[in-house]
Amino acid sequence: KVIWTLLVTILGYASSLPVGDDSICTAEELAKYSITFTGKWSQTAFPKQYPLYRPPAQWSSMLGVTHSSDYSMWKKNEYASNGVRDFAEKGEAWVLMKEIEEAGEKIQSVHGIFSAPAISSGTGQTSTELEAHSRHPLVSFVVRIVPSPDWFVGIDSLNLCEGDHWVEEVSVDLFPYDAGTDSGFTFSSPNFATIPQDTVTEITCSSPSHPANSFYYPKLKILPPIAQVTMVKIKKNQLGLPAPYLNIPAKSNEIIDSVSETPLDCEVSQWSSWGLCRGVCRKTGTKIRTRFVLLQPANNGMPCPNLDEETGCEPENCV
């Protein structure tokens, strides 16, 4: 009877423990990492509707958090919070910061917040440092795609702890997500709220399945990564101070472009109606119809076809 009571007590205690992966982290209490975000949003990799001005392609600042499994900044196929909505649509971080702080106060699920400066072009790097805790070994962050309706890249609950040790280095390719709060298809779409709100979904080369979608490349199997993030554990020197971290050298546009060169086929409009028949009475005349280029080809994509067509006809209104 005593053994049975003890067993029930142990099982009851175990069932009350957190169920996330972070519950088994037995590494040293704290670990510091350098986190480097690399934008790979080049015109060669993503030629369709690539924003060149007002504003040109760029990245917002990074906002991230280290936390336990009790907290979630965002999740695929779930509804974005008001804070994530404001950040994805307008780059405003105040509401999201309040949500993070409230979660930390209520359920002690947040260890620290980190941020990194914005990048003023589609390709480039930004970096900062973060601190993870053995009870808060998960990392989440968001970076807004600018310009866009409500598109972003980020990581949801990446675990930096593996049992009794911290991961030394990890790199993750990033792909675009739609926050589900704005219904625009293109980078420069006007604000058009999604009512009712949709869930967070990954944007792919075929979804949304609409030719107007700025990321619609039906000939590709998958989109090339639009960004990458690398986290490197900062080692301590003999004095117990963090060793200097050598920043990853910025990749030039040429290197990025040579890795991902996405062909873009020419797109043309429908034919216009036939024009008037021109010619001399009682002889065969000609009439013409035209079309125009909707999308110029790029990166050895299919070239544009003829934009005008001529055919024979009988002149009208002859006497």
mmCIF file of C-alpha atoms in Angstrom:
data_model
loop_
_atom_site.group_PDB
_atom_site.id
_atom_site.type_symbol
_atom_site.label_atom_id
_atom_site.label_comp_id
_atom_site.label_asym_id
_atom_site.label_seq_id
_atom_site.Cartn_x
_atom_site.Cartn_y
_atom_site.Cartn_z
ATOM 1 C CA LYS A 1 0.000 0.000 0.000
ATOM 2 C CA VAL A 2 2.848 2.377 0.847
ATOM 3 C CA ILE A 3 4.596 1.585 -2.462
ATOM 4 C CA TRP A 4 1.360 2.148 -4.389
ATOM 5 C CA THR A 5 0.823 5.522 -2.678
ATOM 6 C CA LEU A 6 4.407 6.532 -3.465
ATOM 7 C CA LEU A 7 3.991 5.519 -7.115
ATOM 8 C CA VAL A 8 0.785 7.546 -7.479
ATOM 9 C CA THR A 9 2.517 10.550 -5.905
ATOM 10 C CA ILE A 10 5.481 10.296 -8.320
ATOM 11 C CA LEU A 11 3.210 9.931 -11.353
ATOM 12 C CA GLY A 12 1.139 12.897 -10.234
ATOM 13 C CA TYR A 13 4.271 15.039 -9.894
ATOM 14 C CA ALA A 14 5.550 13.952 -13.299
ATOM 15 C CA SER A 15 2.256 14.819 -14.958
ATOM 16 C CA SER A 16 2.522 18.386 -13.635
ATOM 17 C CA LEU A 17 5.914 18.999 -15.287
ATOM 18 C CA PRO A 18 6.166 20.985 -18.549
ATOM 19 C CA VAL A 19 5.711 18.788 -21.595
ATOM 20 C CA GLY A 20 7.956 20.763 -23.948
ATOM 21 C CA ASP A 21 11.430 19.733 -25.101
ATOM 22 C CA ASP A 22 12.963 22.278 -22.726
ATOM 23 C CA SER A 23 11.849 20.205 -19.704
ATOM 24 C CA ILE A 24 14.818 17.845 -20.131
ATOM 25 C CA CYS A 25 17.567 20.471 -20.454
ATOM 26 C CA THR A 26 20.296 19.689 -17.913
ATOM 27 C CA ALA A 27 23.022 21.875 -19.420
ATOM 28 C CA GLU A 28 24.741 24.660 -17.467
ATOM 29 C CA GLU A 29 22.254 27.294 -16.387
ATOM 30 C CA LEU A 30 23.106 30.081 -18.851
ATOM 31 C CA ALA A 31 24.436 30.215 -22.395
ATOM 32 C CA LYS A 32 25.158 33.221 -24.602
ATOM 33 C CA TYR A 33 24.836 33.186 -28.376
ATOM 34 C CA SER A 34 25.596 35.539 -31.207
ATOM 35 C CA ILE A 35 22.710 35.550 -33.688
ATOM 36 C CA THR A 36 23.289 36.740 -37.266
ATOM 37 C CA PHE A 37 20.462 37.321 -39.732
ATOM 38 C CA THR A 38 21.407 37.281 -43.434
ATOM 39 C CA GLY A 39 18.971 38.618 -46.018
ATOM 40 C CA LYS A 40 19.029 36.745 -49.345
ATOM 41 C CA TRP A 41 16.190 38.661 -50.977
ATOM 42 C CA SER A 42 17.933 39.555 -54.252
ATOM 43 C CA GLN A 43 16.432 40.479 -57.603
ATOM 44 C CA THR A 44 18.107 37.440 -59.176
ATOM 45 C CA ALA A 45 16.638 34.989 -56.685
ATOM 46 C CA PHE A 46 13.193 36.696 -56.596
ATOM 47 C CA PRO A 47 12.805 38.632 -59.877
ATOM 48 C CA LYS A 48 9.011 38.846 -59.909
ATOM 49 C CA GLN A 49 7.785 42.316 -58.886
ATOM 50 C CA TYR A 50 11.054 42.890 -56.992
ATOM 51 C CA PRO A 51 10.659 46.205 -55.127
ATOM 52 C CA LEU A 52 13.218 48.706 -56.419
ATOM 53 C CA TYR A 53 11.814 51.909 -54.911
ATOM 54 C CA ARG A 54 9.066 53.454 -52.703
ATOM 55 C CA PRO A 55 10.325 51.616 -50.689
ATOM 56 C CA PRO A 56 12.991 49.258 -52.054
ATOM 57 C CA ALA A 57 13.322 45.694 -50.759
ATOM 58 C CA GLN A 58 14.524 45.710 -47.135
ATOM 59 C CA TRP A 59 14.131 44.081 -43.726
ATOM 60 C CA SER A 60 12.710 45.440 -40.489
ATOM 61 C CA SER A 61 14.521 45.145 -37.190
ATOM 62 C CA MET A 62 14.546 41.708 -35.567
ATOM 63 C CA LEU A 63 12.518 41.167 -32.397
ATOM 64 C CA GLY A 64 13.080 37.925 -30.517
ATOM 65 C CA VAL A 65 12.764 36.184 -27.183
ATOM 66 C CA THR A 66 14.227 33.234 -25.281
ATOM 67 C CA HIS A 67 11.514 31.294 -23.502
ATOM 68 C CA SER A 68 10.093 28.010 -22.256
ATOM 69 C CA SER A 69 7.453 25.866 -23.952
ATOM 70 C CA ASP A 70 4.756 27.707 -21.980
ATOM 71 C CA TYR A 71 5.125 30.707 -24.306
ATOM 72 C CA SER A 72 4.658 31.006 -28.073
ATOM 73 C CA MET A 73 5.398 34.142 -30.097
ATOM 74 C CA TRP A 74 3.816 32.719 -33.267
ATOM 75 C CA LYS A 75 2.980 29.349 -34.760
ATOM 76 C CA LYS A 76 2.245 28.098 -38.253
ATOM 77 C CA ASN A 77 -1.450 27.290 -38.798
ATOM 78 C CA GLU A 78 -2.477 29.233 -35.673
ATOM 79 C CA TYR A 79 -3.851 32.781 -35.392
ATOM 80 C CA ALA A 80 -1.331 35.599 -35.008
ATOM 81 C CA SER A 81 -1.611 37.719 -31.878
ATOM 82 C CA ASN A 82 -2.376 41.435 -32.083
ATOM 83 C CA GLY A 83 1.300 42.117 -31.464
ATOM 84 C CA VAL A 84 2.480 39.902 -34.320
ATOM 85 C CA ARG A 85 -0.185 41.456 -36.559
ATOM 86 C CA ASP A 86 1.059 44.985 -35.845
ATOM 87 C CA PHE A 87 4.662 43.946 -36.362
ATOM 88 C CA ALA A 88 4.009 42.025 -39.621
ATOM 89 C CA GLU A 89 1.823 44.756 -41.107
ATOM 90 C CA LYS A 90 3.507 47.946 -39.895
ATOM 91 C CA GLY A 91 6.733 46.999 -38.152
ATOM 92 C CA GLU A 92 5.358 48.337 -34.841
ATOM 93 C CA ALA A 93 6.759 46.390 -31.893
ATOM 94 C CA TRP A 94 5.082 47.999 -28.864
ATOM 95 C CA VAL A 95 2.085 45.616 -28.570
ATOM 96 C CA LEU A 96 4.255 42.549 -29.170
ATOM 97 C CA MET A 97 6.689 43.720 -26.486
ATOM 98 C CA LYS A 98 3.793 44.102 -24.035
ATOM 99 C CA GLU A 99 2.567 40.585 -24.849
ATOM 100 C CA ILE A 100 6.027 39.172 -24.172
ATOM 101 C CA GLU A 101 6.369 41.069 -20.881
ATOM 102 C CA GLU A 102 2.917 39.977 -19.683
ATOM 103 C CA ALA A 103 3.695 36.332 -20.460
ATOM 104 C CA GLY A 104 6.920 36.608 -18.501
ATOM 105 C CA GLU A 105 5.161 38.134 -15.509
ATOM 106 C CA LYS A 106 2.219 35.710 -15.419
ATOM 107 C CA ILE A 107 3.805 32.327 -16.035
ATOM 108 C CA GLN A 108 7.552 33.042 -15.843
ATOM 109 C CA SER A 109 7.929 31.658 -19.356
ATOM 110 C CA VAL A 110 10.259 34.337 -20.751
ATOM 111 C CA HIS A 111 13.948 34.730 -19.927
ATOM 112 C CA GLY A 112 14.988 37.612 -22.181
ATOM 113 C CA ILE A 113 14.165 39.797 -25.184
ATOM 114 C CA PHE A 114 16.662 40.627 -27.927
ATOM 115 C CA SER A 115 16.616 42.817 -31.028
ATOM 116 C CA ALA A 116 18.859 43.582 -33.996
ATOM 117 C CA PRO A 117 18.919 46.607 -36.326
ATOM 118 C CA ALA A 118 16.996 46.746 -39.606
ATOM 119 C CA ILE A 119 18.666 46.069 -42.976
ATOM 120 C CA SER A 120 18.153 48.762 -45.617
ATOM 121 C CA SER A 121 18.354 46.367 -48.582
ATOM 122 C CA GLY A 122 17.130 42.891 -49.472
ATOM 123 C CA THR A 123 20.615 41.439 -49.044
ATOM 124 C CA GLY A 124 22.800 42.151 -46.042
ATOM 125 C CA GLN A 125 23.358 41.180 -42.423
ATOM 126 C CA THR A 126 22.445 42.254 -38.933
ATOM 127 C CA SER A 127 23.435 40.649 -35.641
ATOM 128 C CA THR A 128 23.059 40.796 -31.883
ATOM 129 C CA GLU A 129 23.467 38.557 -28.828
ATOM 130 C CA LEU A 130 20.966 36.561 -26.817
ATOM 131 C CA GLU A 131 21.035 34.683 -23.524
ATOM 132 C CA ALA A 132 19.325 31.323 -23.058
ATOM 133 C CA HIS A 133 18.528 29.669 -19.722
ATOM 134 C CA SER A 134 18.271 25.961 -18.955
ATOM 135 C CA ARG A 135 14.580 26.502 -18.123
ATOM 136 C CA HIS A 136 14.146 28.819 -21.128
ATOM 137 C CA PRO A 137 16.193 27.258 -23.961
ATOM 138 C CA LEU A 138 13.789 28.039 -26.827
ATOM 139 C CA VAL A 139 14.337 30.890 -29.287
ATOM 140 C CA SER A 140 11.667 32.659 -31.346
ATOM 141 C CA PHE A 141 11.876 35.814 -33.448
ATOM 142 C CA VAL A 142 10.217 37.717 -36.294
ATOM 143 C CA VAL A 143 11.563 40.003 -39.031
ATOM 144 C CA ARG A 144 9.141 41.855 -41.297
ATOM 145 C CA ILE A 145 9.499 41.742 -45.088
ATOM 146 C CA VAL A 146 9.400 45.359 -46.317
ATOM 147 C CA PRO A 147 7.387 46.225 -48.347
ATOM 148 C CA SER A 148 4.620 43.655 -47.925
ATOM 149 C CA PRO A 149 1.000 43.375 -46.728
ATOM 150 C CA ASP A 150 1.712 41.224 -43.615
ATOM 151 C CA TRP A 151 4.628 38.996 -44.580
ATOM 152 C CA PHE A 152 7.524 38.038 -42.340
ATOM 153 C CA VAL A 153 10.231 35.477 -41.691
ATOM 154 C CA GLY A 154 11.160 34.005 -38.358
ATOM 155 C CA ILE A 155 11.711 31.032 -36.093
ATOM 156 C CA ASP A 156 9.216 29.422 -33.750
ATOM 157 C CA SER A 157 10.609 27.767 -30.602
ATOM 158 C CA LEU A 158 14.016 26.536 -31.770
ATOM 159 C CA ASN A 159 15.582 24.533 -28.920
ATOM 160 C CA LEU A 160 19.236 25.409 -28.273
ATOM 161 C CA CYS A 161 19.636 22.730 -25.589
ATOM 162 C CA GLU A 162 20.356 19.070 -26.305
ATOM 163 C CA GLY A 163 20.069 17.172 -23.049
ATOM 164 C CA ASP A 164 23.154 17.999 -20.980
ATOM 165 C CA HIS A 165 24.764 20.482 -23.382
ATOM 166 C CA TRP A 166 24.077 23.558 -25.447
ATOM 167 C CA VAL A 167 24.198 23.466 -29.245
ATOM 168 C CA GLU A 168 27.478 25.010 -30.416
ATOM 169 C CA GLU A 169 26.155 26.369 -33.722
ATOM 170 C CA VAL A 170 22.968 26.162 -35.775
ATOM 171 C CA SER A 171 21.911 27.660 -39.113
ATOM 172 C CA VAL A 172 18.343 27.743 -40.427
ATOM 173 C CA ASP A 173 17.089 28.722 -43.881
ATOM 174 C CA LEU A 174 14.105 31.057 -43.677
ATOM 175 C CA PHE A 175 11.060 31.267 -45.952
ATOM 176 C CA PRO A 176 8.230 33.832 -46.101
ATOM 177 C CA TYR A 177 5.100 33.574 -43.956
ATOM 178 C CA ASP A 178 1.746 35.329 -44.227
ATOM 179 C CA ALA A 179 0.396 36.531 -40.877
ATOM 180 C CA GLY A 180 -3.193 36.015 -42.071
ATOM 181 C CA THR A 181 -4.298 39.546 -41.204
ATOM 182 C CA ASP A 182 -4.064 41.319 -44.583
ATOM 183 C CA SER A 183 -5.350 40.034 -47.926
ATOM 184 C CA GLY A 184 -2.783 41.637 -50.267
ATOM 185 C CA PHE A 185 -1.146 39.485 -52.969
ATOM 186 C CA THR A 186 1.796 41.714 -53.911
ATOM 187 C CA PHE A 187 4.608 43.538 -52.126
ATOM 188 C CA SER A 188 2.949 46.907 -52.758
ATOM 189 C CA SER A 189 -0.676 45.904 -52.142
ATOM 190 C CA PRO A 190 -2.816 48.511 -50.352
ATOM 191 C CA ASN A 191 -3.987 47.722 -46.827
ATOM 192 C CA PHE A 192 -6.970 45.350 -47.008
ATOM 193 C CA ALA A 193 -7.763 43.607 -43.722
ATOM 194 C CA THR A 194 -8.528 39.880 -43.805
ATOM 195 C CA ILE A 195 -11.975 39.429 -42.204
ATOM 196 C CA PRO A 196 -12.309 37.018 -40.552
ATOM 197 C CA GLN A 197 -8.650 36.695 -39.694
ATOM 198 C CA ASP A 198 -6.819 33.703 -41.177
ATOM 199 C CA THR A 199 -4.075 31.605 -39.595
ATOM 200 C CA VAL A 200 -0.344 32.055 -40.160
ATOM 201 C CA THR A 201 0.597 30.207 -43.359
ATOM 202 C CA GLU A 202 3.830 29.617 -45.240
ATOM 203 C CA ILE A 203 4.058 31.326 -48.631
ATOM 204 C CA THR A 204 5.365 28.948 -51.296
ATOM 205 C CA CYS A 205 6.069 29.066 -55.026
ATOM 206 C CA SER A 206 2.548 27.772 -55.657
ATOM 207 C CA SER A 207 0.544 29.028 -52.660
ATOM 208 C CA PRO A 208 -1.384 31.275 -52.738
ATOM 209 C CA SER A 209 -2.150 29.826 -56.154
ATOM 210 C CA HIS A 210 -2.686 33.120 -57.935
ATOM 211 C CA PRO A 211 -0.592 34.654 -60.756
ATOM 212 C CA ALA A 212 -0.678 38.032 -58.995
ATOM 213 C CA ASN A 213 1.144 36.620 -55.959
ATOM 214 C CA SER A 214 4.625 38.155 -55.759
ATOM 215 C CA PHE A 215 6.134 34.788 -54.783
ATOM 216 C CA TYR A 216 4.242 32.770 -57.425
ATOM 217 C CA TYR A 217 6.801 30.753 -59.421
ATOM 218 C CA PRO A 218 4.849 27.725 -60.708
ATOM 219 C CA LYS A 219 7.886 26.187 -62.453
ATOM 220 C CA LEU A 220 9.824 25.890 -59.184
ATOM 221 C CA LYS A 221 9.451 22.992 -56.750
ATOM 222 C CA ILE A 222 10.325 25.172 -53.748
ATOM 223 C CA LEU A 223 11.265 28.801 -53.250
ATOM 224 C CA PRO A 224 14.932 29.559 -52.613
ATOM 225 C CA PRO A 225 15.561 30.675 -49.022
ATOM 226 C CA ILE A 226 14.783 34.377 -48.690
ATOM 227 C CA ALA A 227 16.990 34.669 -45.580
ATOM 228 C CA GLN A 228 19.112 32.646 -43.167
ATOM 229 C CA VAL A 229 19.836 32.872 -39.469
ATOM 230 C CA THR A 230 22.942 31.537 -37.713
ATOM 231 C CA MET A 231 23.393 31.201 -33.963
ATOM 232 C CA VAL A 232 26.866 30.536 -32.520
ATOM 233 C CA LYS A 233 27.508 29.825 -28.841
ATOM 234 C CA ILE A 234 29.926 32.357 -27.362
ATOM 235 C CA LYS A 235 32.760 30.552 -25.589
ATOM 236 C CA LYS A 236 34.226 31.799 -22.323
ATOM 237 C CA ASN A 237 37.938 32.447 -22.035
ATOM 238 C CA GLN A 238 40.006 31.441 -19.041
ATOM 239 C CA LEU A 239 39.019 34.559 -17.124
ATOM 240 C CA GLY A 240 35.375 33.589 -17.390
ATOM 241 C CA LEU A 241 34.582 36.417 -19.793
ATOM 242 C CA PRO A 242 32.929 35.893 -23.160
ATOM 243 C CA ALA A 243 35.492 35.368 -25.897
ATOM 244 C CA PRO A 244 35.339 37.914 -28.726
ATOM 245 C CA TYR A 245 32.973 36.808 -31.463
ATOM 246 C CA LEU A 246 34.141 37.105 -35.039
ATOM 247 C CA ASN A 247 31.174 38.251 -37.085
ATOM 248 C CA ILE A 248 30.340 36.218 -40.173
ATOM 249 C CA PRO A 249 31.535 38.183 -43.230
ATOM 250 C CA ALA A 250 28.703 39.655 -45.230
ATOM 251 C CA LYS A 251 27.960 37.770 -48.409
ATOM 252 C CA SER A 252 28.060 39.927 -51.518
ATOM 253 C CA ASN A 253 25.125 40.112 -53.887
ATOM 254 C CA GLU A 254 27.156 38.255 -56.494
ATOM 255 C CA ILE A 255 27.650 35.233 -54.219
ATOM 256 C CA ILE A 256 24.004 35.150 -53.192
ATOM 257 C CA ASP A 257 22.811 35.591 -56.779
ATOM 258 C CA SER A 258 25.018 32.783 -58.073
ATOM 259 C CA VAL A 259 23.463 30.397 -55.551
ATOM 260 C CA SER A 260 19.831 31.138 -56.364
ATOM 261 C CA GLU A 261 19.050 32.260 -59.906
ATOM 262 C CA THR A 262 15.312 31.959 -60.483
ATOM 263 C CA PRO A 263 14.175 32.046 -64.148
ATOM 264 C CA LEU A 264 11.143 34.202 -64.804
ATOM 265 C CA ASP A 265 9.106 33.714 -67.987
ATOM 266 C CA CYS A 266 7.619 36.596 -69.905
ATOM 267 C CA GLU A 267 3.920 37.182 -69.338
ATOM 268 C CA VAL A 268 1.737 38.991 -71.894
ATOM 269 C CA SER A 269 -1.840 40.221 -71.963
ATOM 270 C CA GLN A 270 -4.690 38.782 -73.987
ATOM 271 C CA TRP A 271 -4.978 39.895 -77.613
ATOM 272 C CA SER A 272 -6.880 43.073 -78.304
ATOM 273 C CA SER A 273 -9.782 42.975 -80.763
ATOM 274 C CA TRP A 274 -8.895 43.201 -84.467
ATOM 275 C CA GLY A 275 -8.421 46.696 -85.854
ATOM 276 C CA LEU A 276 -10.051 48.110 -88.972
ATOM 277 C CA CYS A 277 -9.288 46.460 -92.304
ATOM 278 C CA ARG A 278 -6.903 48.622 -94.287
ATOM 279 C CA GLY A 279 -6.526 48.315 -98.033
ATOM 280 C CA VAL A 280 -7.866 49.087 -101.513
ATOM 281 C CA CYS A 281 -11.381 48.084 -102.428
ATOM 282 C CA ARG A 282 -11.813 44.721 -104.113
ATOM 283 C CA LYS A 283 -8.330 43.683 -103.036
ATOM 284 C CA THR A 284 -7.209 41.806 -99.946
ATOM 285 C CA GLY A 285 -6.400 44.169 -97.097
ATOM 286 C CA THR A 286 -4.824 43.682 -93.667
ATOM 287 C CA LYS A 287 -5.894 44.146 -90.088
ATOM 288 C CA ILE A 288 -3.843 44.029 -86.886
ATOM 289 C CA ARG A 289 -4.344 43.065 -83.257
ATOM 290 C CA THR A 290 -1.900 43.697 -80.397
ATOM 291 C CA ARG A 291 -1.036 42.672 -76.865
ATOM 292 C CA PHE A 292 1.404 44.037 -74.282
ATOM 293 C CA VAL A 293 3.971 42.766 -71.798
ATOM 294 C CA LEU A 294 2.712 42.173 -68.260
ATOM 295 C CA LEU A 295 5.994 40.813 -66.886
ATOM 296 C CA GLN A 296 9.447 41.093 -68.427
ATOM 297 C CA PRO A 297 11.508 37.871 -68.488
ATOM 298 C CA ALA A 298 14.571 37.472 -66.279
ATOM 299 C CA ASN A 299 17.411 35.010 -65.673
ATOM 300 C CA ASN A 300 17.050 33.157 -69.002
ATOM 301 C CA GLY A 301 13.302 32.784 -68.619
ATOM 302 C CA MET A 302 11.075 32.292 -71.657
ATOM 303 C CA PRO A 303 11.326 35.401 -73.884
ATOM 304 C CA CYS A 304 8.308 37.459 -74.895
ATOM 305 C CA PRO A 305 6.382 36.368 -78.015
ATOM 306 C CA ASN A 306 5.360 38.743 -80.817
ATOM 307 C CA LEU A 307 3.220 41.569 -79.538
ATOM 308 C CA ASP A 308 1.320 42.174 -82.782
ATOM 309 C CA GLU A 309 -0.341 39.909 -85.326
ATOM 310 C CA GLU A 310 -1.518 40.648 -88.866
ATOM 311 C CA THR A 311 -4.063 38.834 -91.018
ATOM 312 C CA GLY A 312 -5.776 39.307 -94.394
ATOM 313 C CA CYS A 313 -9.240 40.805 -94.693
ATOM 314 C CA GLU A 314 -11.737 42.339 -97.097
ATOM 315 C CA PRO A 315 -11.889 46.148 -96.840
ATOM 316 C CA GLU A 316 -15.262 47.335 -95.602
ATOM 317 C CA ASN A 317 -17.575 50.080 -96.864
ATOM 318 C CA CYS A 318 -16.420 49.683 -100.448
ATOM 319 C CA VAL A 319 -18.565 51.181 -103.258
#
